[in-house]
Amino acid sequence: MSYIDTYFGVHDSSLELLLHPLSAVIDGLDVGIAEAKKARDSGKRLTEDDKFSLAAMLVSHADHGYVKEGVDIMEQLLYVRWSKHEKLVEGGPQKWTEEEEKRELAAKRKLASYLLYASIGRCKLGQYDMAYSTARKLASIQPDDRQGAALLAYVERMQTREGVAGLAGLAGIAAVAGVGIAAVVAVGVRALSK
């Protein structure tokens, strides 16, 4: 049984590998990232797909610096892609040709991929509120996506876990503060009774 199965009741092996990459995968990512950055730094104009590939490799890595860089690139891609998506949604139902429908479906899939990787990156950085927001957007445009549903469930459970841990920490601080106040009051009472 996997880590995600055991702790979060969600099974998606590809999601698990993205959240917790194996060392052999990281080695391959290192090579791919180096090649993509070399192309980028050589002055080659990267296409949207090139940028996505680089960002996806960075987000998939275990190194938080790489993950942050990948999320930043993914957010830039998302900004442009989401703006286009909103304009189409605002326009209401469209009468499209078959070719236009195929293009719109492909654009929606790209947007879903950007949202998935951005949310995974935010999870890996411990930014669960932002990950949740992104995963919800993914669910709104691809409600039947199994990986997106697994990610949303994972993020929700992580938020709950983080919230419970935060409350436990606050309770501990309150208990220590209470003991401290009680000690000060006890010393004050003794001083007044003398």
mmCIF file with all atom_site columns, C-alpha atoms in Angstrom:
data_model
loop_
_atom_site.group_PDB
_atom_site.id
_atom_site.type_symbol
_atom_site.label_atom_id
_atom_site.label_alt_id
_atom_site.label_comp_id
_atom_site.label_asym_id
_atom_site.label_entity_id
_atom_site.label_seq_id
_atom_site.pdbx_PDB_ins_code
_atom_site.Cartn_x
_atom_site.Cartn_y
_atom_site.Cartn_z
_atom_site.occupancy
_atom_site.B_iso_or_equiv
_atom_site.pdbx_formal_charge
_atom_site.auth_seq_id
_atom_site.auth_comp_id
_atom_site.auth_asym_id
_atom_site.auth_atom_id
_atom_site.pdbx_PDB_model_num
ATOM 1   C CA . MET A 1 1   ? 0.000   0.000  0.000   1.00 0.00 ? 1   MET A CA 1
ATOM 2   C CA . SER A 1 2   ? 1.361   3.420  -0.935  1.00 0.00 ? 2   SER A CA 1
ATOM 3   C CA . TYR A 1 3   ? 2.035   6.475  1.213   1.00 0.00 ? 3   TYR A CA 1
ATOM 4   C CA . ILE A 1 4   ? -0.948  8.327  -0.248  1.00 0.00 ? 4   ILE A CA 1
ATOM 5   C CA . ASP A 1 5   ? -3.215  5.272  0.167   1.00 0.00 ? 5   ASP A CA 1
ATOM 6   C CA . THR A 1 6   ? -2.190  4.764  3.772   1.00 0.00 ? 6   THR A CA 1
ATOM 7   C CA . TYR A 1 7   ? -2.446  8.331  4.986   1.00 0.00 ? 7   TYR A CA 1
ATOM 8   C CA . PHE A 1 8   ? -4.919  9.956  2.689   1.00 0.00 ? 8   PHE A CA 1
ATOM 9   C CA . GLY A 1 9   ? -7.174  7.230  1.318   1.00 0.00 ? 9   GLY A CA 1
ATOM 10  C CA . VAL A 1 10  ? -6.405  8.278  -2.245  1.00 0.00 ? 10  VAL A CA 1
ATOM 11  C CA . HIS A 1 11  ? -4.691  6.115  -4.810  1.00 0.00 ? 11  HIS A CA 1
ATOM 12  C CA . ASP A 1 12  ? -3.063  7.512  -7.886  1.00 0.00 ? 12  ASP A CA 1
ATOM 13  C CA . SER A 1 13  ? 0.426   6.170  -8.480  1.00 0.00 ? 13  SER A CA 1
ATOM 14  C CA . SER A 1 14  ? 1.401   8.876  -10.973 1.00 0.00 ? 14  SER A CA 1
ATOM 15  C CA . LEU A 1 15  ? 0.353   11.564 -8.487  1.00 0.00 ? 15  LEU A CA 1
ATOM 16  C CA . GLU A 1 16  ? 2.376   9.834  -5.787  1.00 0.00 ? 16  GLU A CA 1
ATOM 17  C CA . LEU A 1 17  ? 5.459   9.827  -8.039  1.00 0.00 ? 17  LEU A CA 1
ATOM 18  C CA . LEU A 1 18  ? 5.036   13.528 -8.745  1.00 0.00 ? 18  LEU A CA 1
ATOM 19  C CA . LEU A 1 19  ? 4.723   14.331 -5.048  1.00 0.00 ? 19  LEU A CA 1
ATOM 20  C CA . HIS A 1 20  ? 7.497   11.948 -3.963  1.00 0.00 ? 20  HIS A CA 1
ATOM 21  C CA . PRO A 1 21  ? 9.861   11.264 -6.901  1.00 0.00 ? 21  PRO A CA 1
ATOM 22  C CA . LEU A 1 22  ? 12.248  8.307  -6.806  1.00 0.00 ? 22  LEU A CA 1
ATOM 23  C CA . SER A 1 23  ? 15.992  8.978  -6.952  1.00 0.00 ? 23  SER A CA 1
ATOM 24  C CA . ALA A 1 24  ? 16.252  7.431  -10.438 1.00 0.00 ? 24  ALA A CA 1
ATOM 25  C CA . VAL A 1 25  ? 13.523  9.822  -11.617 1.00 0.00 ? 25  VAL A CA 1
ATOM 26  C CA . ILE A 1 26  ? 15.347  12.768 -10.045 1.00 0.00 ? 26  ILE A CA 1
ATOM 27  C CA . ASP A 1 27  ? 18.521  11.808 -11.924 1.00 0.00 ? 27  ASP A CA 1
ATOM 28  C CA . GLY A 1 28  ? 16.590  11.871 -15.197 1.00 0.00 ? 28  GLY A CA 1
ATOM 29  C CA . LEU A 1 29  ? 14.978  15.180 -14.270 1.00 0.00 ? 29  LEU A CA 1
ATOM 30  C CA . ASP A 1 30  ? 18.409  16.683 -13.563 1.00 0.00 ? 30  ASP A CA 1
ATOM 31  C CA . VAL A 1 31  ? 19.525  15.821 -17.102 1.00 0.00 ? 31  VAL A CA 1
ATOM 32  C CA . GLY A 1 32  ? 16.302  17.121 -18.670 1.00 0.00 ? 32  GLY A CA 1
ATOM 33  C CA . ILE A 1 33  ? 16.367  20.335 -16.641 1.00 0.00 ? 33  ILE A CA 1
ATOM 34  C CA . ALA A 1 34  ? 20.007  20.997 -17.550 1.00 0.00 ? 34  ALA A CA 1
ATOM 35  C CA . GLU A 1 35  ? 19.249  20.528 -21.263 1.00 0.00 ? 35  GLU A CA 1
ATOM 36  C CA . ALA A 1 36  ? 16.128  22.720 -21.148 1.00 0.00 ? 36  ALA A CA 1
ATOM 37  C CA . LYS A 1 37  ? 17.919  25.484 -19.236 1.00 0.00 ? 37  LYS A CA 1
ATOM 38  C CA . LYS A 1 38  ? 20.843  25.329 -21.649 1.00 0.00 ? 38  LYS A CA 1
ATOM 39  C CA . ALA A 1 39  ? 18.431  25.837 -24.560 1.00 0.00 ? 39  ALA A CA 1
ATOM 40  C CA . ARG A 1 40  ? 16.688  28.676 -22.718 1.00 0.00 ? 40  ARG A CA 1
ATOM 41  C CA . ASP A 1 41  ? 19.945  30.380 -21.747 1.00 0.00 ? 41  ASP A CA 1
ATOM 42  C CA . SER A 1 42  ? 21.357  30.108 -25.281 1.00 0.00 ? 42  SER A CA 1
ATOM 43  C CA . GLY A 1 43  ? 18.818  32.691 -26.378 1.00 0.00 ? 43  GLY A CA 1
ATOM 44  C CA . LYS A 1 44  ? 16.530  30.192 -28.083 1.00 0.00 ? 44  LYS A CA 1
ATOM 45  C CA . ARG A 1 45  ? 12.946  31.401 -27.957 1.00 0.00 ? 45  ARG A CA 1
ATOM 46  C CA . LEU A 1 46  ? 11.028  28.801 -25.991 1.00 0.00 ? 46  LEU A CA 1
ATOM 47  C CA . THR A 1 47  ? 7.544   27.872 -27.130 1.00 0.00 ? 47  THR A CA 1
ATOM 48  C CA . GLU A 1 48  ? 4.679   27.501 -24.666 1.00 0.00 ? 48  GLU A CA 1
ATOM 49  C CA . ASP A 1 49  ? 5.199   23.726 -24.795 1.00 0.00 ? 49  ASP A CA 1
ATOM 50  C CA . ASP A 1 50  ? 8.952   24.136 -24.103 1.00 0.00 ? 50  ASP A CA 1
ATOM 51  C CA . LYS A 1 51  ? 8.189   26.321 -21.086 1.00 0.00 ? 51  LYS A CA 1
ATOM 52  C CA . PHE A 1 52  ? 5.628   23.820 -19.841 1.00 0.00 ? 52  PHE A CA 1
ATOM 53  C CA . SER A 1 53  ? 8.078   20.931 -20.191 1.00 0.00 ? 53  SER A CA 1
ATOM 54  C CA . LEU A 1 54  ? 10.732  22.811 -18.216 1.00 0.00 ? 54  LEU A CA 1
ATOM 55  C CA . ALA A 1 55  ? 8.227   23.858 -15.549 1.00 0.00 ? 55  ALA A CA 1
ATOM 56  C CA . ALA A 1 56  ? 6.830   20.319 -15.254 1.00 0.00 ? 56  ALA A CA 1
ATOM 57  C CA . MET A 1 57  ? 10.327  18.879 -14.783 1.00 0.00 ? 57  MET A CA 1
ATOM 58  C CA . LEU A 1 58  ? 11.143  21.513 -12.161 1.00 0.00 ? 58  LEU A CA 1
ATOM 59  C CA . VAL A 1 59  ? 7.885   20.915 -10.253 1.00 0.00 ? 59  VAL A CA 1
ATOM 60  C CA . SER A 1 60  ? 8.437   17.151 -10.422 1.00 0.00 ? 60  SER A CA 1
ATOM 61  C CA . HIS A 1 61  ? 11.852  17.463 -8.761  1.00 0.00 ? 61  HIS A CA 1
ATOM 62  C CA . ALA A 1 62  ? 12.440  17.014 -5.027  1.00 0.00 ? 62  ALA A CA 1
ATOM 63  C CA . ASP A 1 63  ? 14.594  20.168 -4.672  1.00 0.00 ? 63  ASP A CA 1
ATOM 64  C CA . HIS A 1 64  ? 12.453  23.026 -3.311  1.00 0.00 ? 64  HIS A CA 1
ATOM 65  C CA . GLY A 1 65  ? 14.406  25.633 -5.300  1.00 0.00 ? 65  GLY A CA 1
ATOM 66  C CA . TYR A 1 66  ? 13.580  23.794 -8.506  1.00 0.00 ? 66  TYR A CA 1
ATOM 67  C CA . VAL A 1 67  ? 9.963   23.329 -7.434  1.00 0.00 ? 67  VAL A CA 1
ATOM 68  C CA . LYS A 1 68  ? 9.572   27.064 -6.721  1.00 0.00 ? 68  LYS A CA 1
ATOM 69  C CA . GLU A 1 69  ? 11.111  27.969 -10.072 1.00 0.00 ? 69  GLU A CA 1
ATOM 70  C CA . GLY A 1 70  ? 8.771   25.514 -11.797 1.00 0.00 ? 70  GLY A CA 1
ATOM 71  C CA . VAL A 1 71  ? 5.716   26.915 -10.014 1.00 0.00 ? 71  VAL A CA 1
ATOM 72  C CA . ASP A 1 72  ? 6.728   30.451 -11.033 1.00 0.00 ? 72  ASP A CA 1
ATOM 73  C CA . ILE A 1 73  ? 6.962   29.435 -14.705 1.00 0.00 ? 73  ILE A CA 1
ATOM 74  C CA . MET A 1 74  ? 3.709   27.459 -14.461 1.00 0.00 ? 74  MET A CA 1
ATOM 75  C CA . GLU A 1 75  ? 1.954   30.492 -12.925 1.00 0.00 ? 75  GLU A CA 1
ATOM 76  C CA . GLN A 1 76  ? 3.073   32.631 -15.875 1.00 0.00 ? 76  GLN A CA 1
ATOM 77  C CA . LEU A 1 77  ? 1.718   30.062 -18.309 1.00 0.00 ? 77  LEU A CA 1
ATOM 78  C CA . LEU A 1 78  ? -1.492  29.783 -16.296 1.00 0.00 ? 78  LEU A CA 1
ATOM 79  C CA . TYR A 1 79  ? -2.042  33.525 -16.328 1.00 0.00 ? 79  TYR A CA 1
ATOM 80  C CA . VAL A 1 80  ? -2.095  33.634 -20.119 1.00 0.00 ? 80  VAL A CA 1
ATOM 81  C CA . ARG A 1 81  ? -4.016  30.381 -20.575 1.00 0.00 ? 81  ARG A CA 1
ATOM 82  C CA . TRP A 1 82  ? -6.622  31.175 -17.870 1.00 0.00 ? 82  TRP A CA 1
ATOM 83  C CA . SER A 1 83  ? -7.259  34.622 -19.385 1.00 0.00 ? 83  SER A CA 1
ATOM 84  C CA . LYS A 1 84  ? -8.037  32.985 -22.732 1.00 0.00 ? 84  LYS A CA 1
ATOM 85  C CA . HIS A 1 85  ? -10.265 30.407 -21.019 1.00 0.00 ? 85  HIS A CA 1
ATOM 86  C CA . GLU A 1 86  ? -12.257 33.057 -19.134 1.00 0.00 ? 86  GLU A CA 1
ATOM 87  C CA . LYS A 1 87  ? -12.903 35.011 -22.327 1.00 0.00 ? 87  LYS A CA 1
ATOM 88  C CA . LEU A 1 88  ? -14.360 31.885 -23.923 1.00 0.00 ? 88  LEU A CA 1
ATOM 89  C CA . VAL A 1 89  ? -16.484 31.104 -20.865 1.00 0.00 ? 89  VAL A CA 1
ATOM 90  C CA . GLU A 1 90  ? -17.795 34.697 -20.671 1.00 0.00 ? 90  GLU A CA 1
ATOM 91  C CA . GLY A 1 91  ? -18.855 34.504 -24.304 1.00 0.00 ? 91  GLY A CA 1
ATOM 92  C CA . GLY A 1 92  ? -21.333 31.768 -23.414 1.00 0.00 ? 92  GLY A CA 1
ATOM 93  C CA . PRO A 1 93  ? -22.031 28.637 -25.423 1.00 0.00 ? 93  PRO A CA 1
ATOM 94  C CA . GLN A 1 94  ? -20.415 28.712 -28.831 1.00 0.00 ? 94  GLN A CA 1
ATOM 95  C CA . LYS A 1 95  ? -21.385 27.152 -32.121 1.00 0.00 ? 95  LYS A CA 1
ATOM 96  C CA . TRP A 1 96  ? -18.070 25.757 -33.192 1.00 0.00 ? 96  TRP A CA 1
ATOM 97  C CA . THR A 1 97  ? -16.945 23.796 -36.128 1.00 0.00 ? 97  THR A CA 1
ATOM 98  C CA . GLU A 1 98  ? -15.507 20.381 -35.384 1.00 0.00 ? 98  GLU A CA 1
ATOM 99  C CA . GLU A 1 99  ? -11.988 21.797 -35.816 1.00 0.00 ? 99  GLU A CA 1
ATOM 100 C CA . GLU A 1 100 ? -12.685 24.651 -33.377 1.00 0.00 ? 100 GLU A CA 1
ATOM 101 C CA . GLU A 1 101 ? -14.087 22.181 -30.852 1.00 0.00 ? 101 GLU A CA 1
ATOM 102 C CA . LYS A 1 102 ? -10.928 20.078 -31.090 1.00 0.00 ? 102 LYS A CA 1
ATOM 103 C CA . ARG A 1 103 ? -8.784  23.176 -30.561 1.00 0.00 ? 103 ARG A CA 1
ATOM 104 C CA . GLU A 1 104 ? -10.842 24.240 -27.539 1.00 0.00 ? 104 GLU A CA 1
ATOM 105 C CA . LEU A 1 105 ? -10.640 20.752 -26.049 1.00 0.00 ? 105 LEU A CA 1
ATOM 106 C CA . ALA A 1 106 ? -6.851  20.741 -26.511 1.00 0.00 ? 106 ALA A CA 1
ATOM 107 C CA . ALA A 1 107 ? -6.631  24.192 -24.901 1.00 0.00 ? 107 ALA A CA 1
ATOM 108 C CA . LYS A 1 108 ? -8.716  22.966 -21.965 1.00 0.00 ? 108 LYS A CA 1
ATOM 109 C CA . ARG A 1 109 ? -6.428  19.956 -21.522 1.00 0.00 ? 109 ARG A CA 1
ATOM 110 C CA . LYS A 1 110 ? -3.379  22.244 -21.504 1.00 0.00 ? 110 LYS A CA 1
ATOM 111 C CA . LEU A 1 111 ? -4.997  24.462 -18.911 1.00 0.00 ? 111 LEU A CA 1
ATOM 112 C CA . ALA A 1 112 ? -5.807  21.399 -16.803 1.00 0.00 ? 112 ALA A CA 1
ATOM 113 C CA . SER A 1 113 ? -2.176  20.232 -16.998 1.00 0.00 ? 113 SER A CA 1
ATOM 114 C CA . TYR A 1 114 ? -0.925  23.663 -15.937 1.00 0.00 ? 114 TYR A CA 1
ATOM 115 C CA . LEU A 1 115 ? -3.332  23.693 -13.000 1.00 0.00 ? 115 LEU A CA 1
ATOM 116 C CA . LEU A 1 116 ? -2.336  20.167 -11.965 1.00 0.00 ? 116 LEU A CA 1
ATOM 117 C CA . TYR A 1 117 ? 1.395   20.909 -11.908 1.00 0.00 ? 117 TYR A CA 1
ATOM 118 C CA . ALA A 1 118 ? 0.932   24.296 -10.223 1.00 0.00 ? 118 ALA A CA 1
ATOM 119 C CA . SER A 1 119 ? -1.141  22.650 -7.483  1.00 0.00 ? 119 SER A CA 1
ATOM 120 C CA . ILE A 1 120 ? 1.387   19.817 -7.049  1.00 0.00 ? 120 ILE A CA 1
ATOM 121 C CA . GLY A 1 121 ? 4.178   22.371 -6.781  1.00 0.00 ? 121 GLY A CA 1
ATOM 122 C CA . ARG A 1 122 ? 2.273   24.350 -4.174  1.00 0.00 ? 122 ARG A CA 1
ATOM 123 C CA . CYS A 1 123 ? 1.753   21.122 -2.189  1.00 0.00 ? 123 CYS A CA 1
ATOM 124 C CA . LYS A 1 124 ? 5.446   20.333 -2.310  1.00 0.00 ? 124 LYS A CA 1
ATOM 125 C CA . LEU A 1 125 ? 6.178   23.850 -1.032  1.00 0.00 ? 125 LEU A CA 1
ATOM 126 C CA . GLY A 1 126 ? 3.653   23.420 1.808   1.00 0.00 ? 126 GLY A CA 1
ATOM 127 C CA . GLN A 1 127 ? 1.348   26.115 0.369   1.00 0.00 ? 127 GLN A CA 1
ATOM 128 C CA . TYR A 1 128 ? -1.821  24.113 0.806   1.00 0.00 ? 128 TYR A CA 1
ATOM 129 C CA . ASP A 1 129 ? -4.294  27.014 0.589   1.00 0.00 ? 129 ASP A CA 1
ATOM 130 C CA . MET A 1 130 ? -2.921  28.007 -2.810  1.00 0.00 ? 130 MET A CA 1
ATOM 131 C CA . ALA A 1 131 ? -2.753  24.347 -3.861  1.00 0.00 ? 131 ALA A CA 1
ATOM 132 C CA . TYR A 1 132 ? -6.401  23.935 -2.864  1.00 0.00 ? 132 TYR A CA 1
ATOM 133 C CA . SER A 1 133 ? -7.488  26.963 -4.866  1.00 0.00 ? 133 SER A CA 1
ATOM 134 C CA . THR A 1 134 ? -5.661  25.690 -7.937  1.00 0.00 ? 134 THR A CA 1
ATOM 135 C CA . ALA A 1 135 ? -6.975  22.134 -7.517  1.00 0.00 ? 135 ALA A CA 1
ATOM 136 C CA . ARG A 1 136 ? -10.547 23.515 -7.249  1.00 0.00 ? 136 ARG A CA 1
ATOM 137 C CA . LYS A 1 137 ? -10.072 25.376 -10.539 1.00 0.00 ? 137 LYS A CA 1
ATOM 138 C CA . LEU A 1 138 ? -8.863  22.122 -12.076 1.00 0.00 ? 138 LEU A CA 1
ATOM 139 C CA . ALA A 1 139 ? -11.955 20.322 -10.762 1.00 0.00 ? 139 ALA A CA 1
ATOM 140 C CA . SER A 1 140 ? -14.191 23.037 -12.224 1.00 0.00 ? 140 SER A CA 1
ATOM 141 C CA . ILE A 1 141 ? -12.858 22.625 -15.753 1.00 0.00 ? 141 ILE A CA 1
ATOM 142 C CA . GLN A 1 142 ? -12.170 18.857 -15.655 1.00 0.00 ? 142 GLN A CA 1
ATOM 143 C CA . PRO A 1 143 ? -14.597 17.374 -13.096 1.00 0.00 ? 143 PRO A CA 1
ATOM 144 C CA . ASP A 1 144 ? -14.046 13.797 -14.326 1.00 0.00 ? 144 ASP A CA 1
ATOM 145 C CA . ASP A 1 145 ? -10.247 13.927 -14.131 1.00 0.00 ? 145 ASP A CA 1
ATOM 146 C CA . ARG A 1 146 ? -9.175  11.117 -11.768 1.00 0.00 ? 146 ARG A CA 1
ATOM 147 C CA . GLN A 1 147 ? -5.740  12.563 -11.063 1.00 0.00 ? 147 GLN A CA 1
ATOM 148 C CA . GLY A 1 148 ? -7.237  15.991 -10.361 1.00 0.00 ? 148 GLY A CA 1
ATOM 149 C CA . ALA A 1 149 ? -9.779  14.458 -7.968  1.00 0.00 ? 149 ALA A CA 1
ATOM 150 C CA . ALA A 1 150 ? -7.021  12.536 -6.182  1.00 0.00 ? 150 ALA A CA 1
ATOM 151 C CA . LEU A 1 151 ? -4.966  15.724 -5.894  1.00 0.00 ? 151 LEU A CA 1
ATOM 152 C CA . LEU A 1 152 ? -7.919  17.686 -4.515  1.00 0.00 ? 152 LEU A CA 1
ATOM 153 C CA . ALA A 1 153 ? -8.557  14.986 -1.887  1.00 0.00 ? 153 ALA A CA 1
ATOM 154 C CA . TYR A 1 154 ? -4.853  14.965 -0.983  1.00 0.00 ? 154 TYR A CA 1
ATOM 155 C CA . VAL A 1 155 ? -4.773  18.762 -0.590  1.00 0.00 ? 155 VAL A CA 1
ATOM 156 C CA . GLU A 1 156 ? -7.945  18.755 1.534   1.00 0.00 ? 156 GLU A CA 1
ATOM 157 C CA . ARG A 1 157 ? -6.491  16.140 3.869   1.00 0.00 ? 157 ARG A CA 1
ATOM 158 C CA . MET A 1 158 ? -3.178  17.975 4.081   1.00 0.00 ? 158 MET A CA 1
ATOM 159 C CA . GLN A 1 159 ? -5.011  21.183 4.982   1.00 0.00 ? 159 GLN A CA 1
ATOM 160 C CA . THR A 1 160 ? -6.889  19.313 7.712   1.00 0.00 ? 160 THR A CA 1
ATOM 161 C CA . ARG A 1 161 ? -3.691  17.722 8.972   1.00 0.00 ? 161 ARG A CA 1
ATOM 162 C CA . GLU A 1 162 ? -1.869  21.066 8.969   1.00 0.00 ? 162 GLU A CA 1
ATOM 163 C CA . GLY A 1 163 ? -4.832  22.692 10.722  1.00 0.00 ? 163 GLY A CA 1
ATOM 164 C CA . VAL A 1 164 ? -4.918  20.026 13.420  1.00 0.00 ? 164 VAL A CA 1
ATOM 165 C CA . ALA A 1 165 ? -1.150  20.329 13.912  1.00 0.00 ? 165 ALA A CA 1
ATOM 166 C CA . GLY A 1 166 ? -1.501  24.103 14.139  1.00 0.00 ? 166 GLY A CA 1
ATOM 167 C CA . LEU A 1 167 ? -4.278  23.809 16.720  1.00 0.00 ? 167 LEU A CA 1
ATOM 168 C CA . ALA A 1 168 ? -2.218  21.346 18.743  1.00 0.00 ? 168 ALA A CA 1
ATOM 169 C CA . GLY A 1 169 ? 0.692   23.772 18.689  1.00 0.00 ? 169 GLY A CA 1
ATOM 170 C CA . LEU A 1 170 ? -1.542  26.625 19.826  1.00 0.00 ? 170 LEU A CA 1
ATOM 171 C CA . ALA A 1 171 ? -2.985  24.454 22.595  1.00 0.00 ? 171 ALA A CA 1
ATOM 172 C CA . GLY A 1 172 ? 0.550   23.657 23.763  1.00 0.00 ? 172 GLY A CA 1
ATOM 173 C CA . ILE A 1 173 ? 1.498   27.334 23.780  1.00 0.00 ? 173 ILE A CA 1
ATOM 174 C CA . ALA A 1 174 ? -1.690  28.206 25.656  1.00 0.00 ? 174 ALA A CA 1
ATOM 175 C CA . ALA A 1 175 ? -0.962  25.497 28.243  1.00 0.00 ? 175 ALA A CA 1
ATOM 176 C CA . VAL A 1 176 ? 2.581   26.792 28.797  1.00 0.00 ? 176 VAL A CA 1
ATOM 177 C CA . ALA A 1 177 ? 1.284   30.358 29.024  1.00 0.00 ? 177 ALA A CA 1
ATOM 178 C CA . GLY A 1 178 ? -1.379  29.238 31.498  1.00 0.00 ? 178 GLY A CA 1
ATOM 179 C CA . VAL A 1 179 ? 1.221   27.555 33.710  1.00 0.00 ? 179 VAL A CA 1
ATOM 180 C CA . GLY A 1 180 ? 3.388   30.675 33.543  1.00 0.00 ? 180 GLY A CA 1
ATOM 181 C CA . ILE A 1 181 ? 0.503   32.944 34.525  1.00 0.00 ? 181 ILE A CA 1
ATOM 182 C CA . ALA A 1 182 ? -0.469  30.608 37.358  1.00 0.00 ? 182 ALA A CA 1
ATOM 183 C CA . ALA A 1 183 ? 3.103   30.707 38.660  1.00 0.00 ? 183 ALA A CA 1
ATOM 184 C CA . VAL A 1 184 ? 3.195   34.514 38.555  1.00 0.00 ? 184 VAL A CA 1
ATOM 185 C CA . VAL A 1 185 ? -0.165  34.722 40.366  1.00 0.00 ? 185 VAL A CA 1
ATOM 186 C CA . ALA A 1 186 ? 1.015   32.216 42.994  1.00 0.00 ? 186 ALA A CA 1
ATOM 187 C CA . VAL A 1 187 ? 4.192   34.237 43.639  1.00 0.00 ? 187 VAL A CA 1
ATOM 188 C CA . GLY A 1 188 ? 2.134   37.421 43.844  1.00 0.00 ? 188 GLY A CA 1
ATOM 189 C CA . VAL A 1 189 ? -0.321  35.868 46.312  1.00 0.00 ? 189 VAL A CA 1
ATOM 190 C CA . ARG A 1 190 ? 2.542   34.635 48.519  1.00 0.00 ? 190 ARG A CA 1
ATOM 191 C CA . ALA A 1 191 ? 4.141   38.053 48.449  1.00 0.00 ? 191 ALA A CA 1
ATOM 192 C CA . LEU A 1 192 ? 0.897   39.738 49.477  1.00 0.00 ? 192 LEU A CA 1
ATOM 193 C CA . SER A 1 193 ? 0.218   37.243 52.267  1.00 0.00 ? 193 SER A CA 1
ATOM 194 C CA . LYS A 1 194 ? 3.549   37.970 53.982  1.00 0.00 ? 194 LYS A CA 1
#
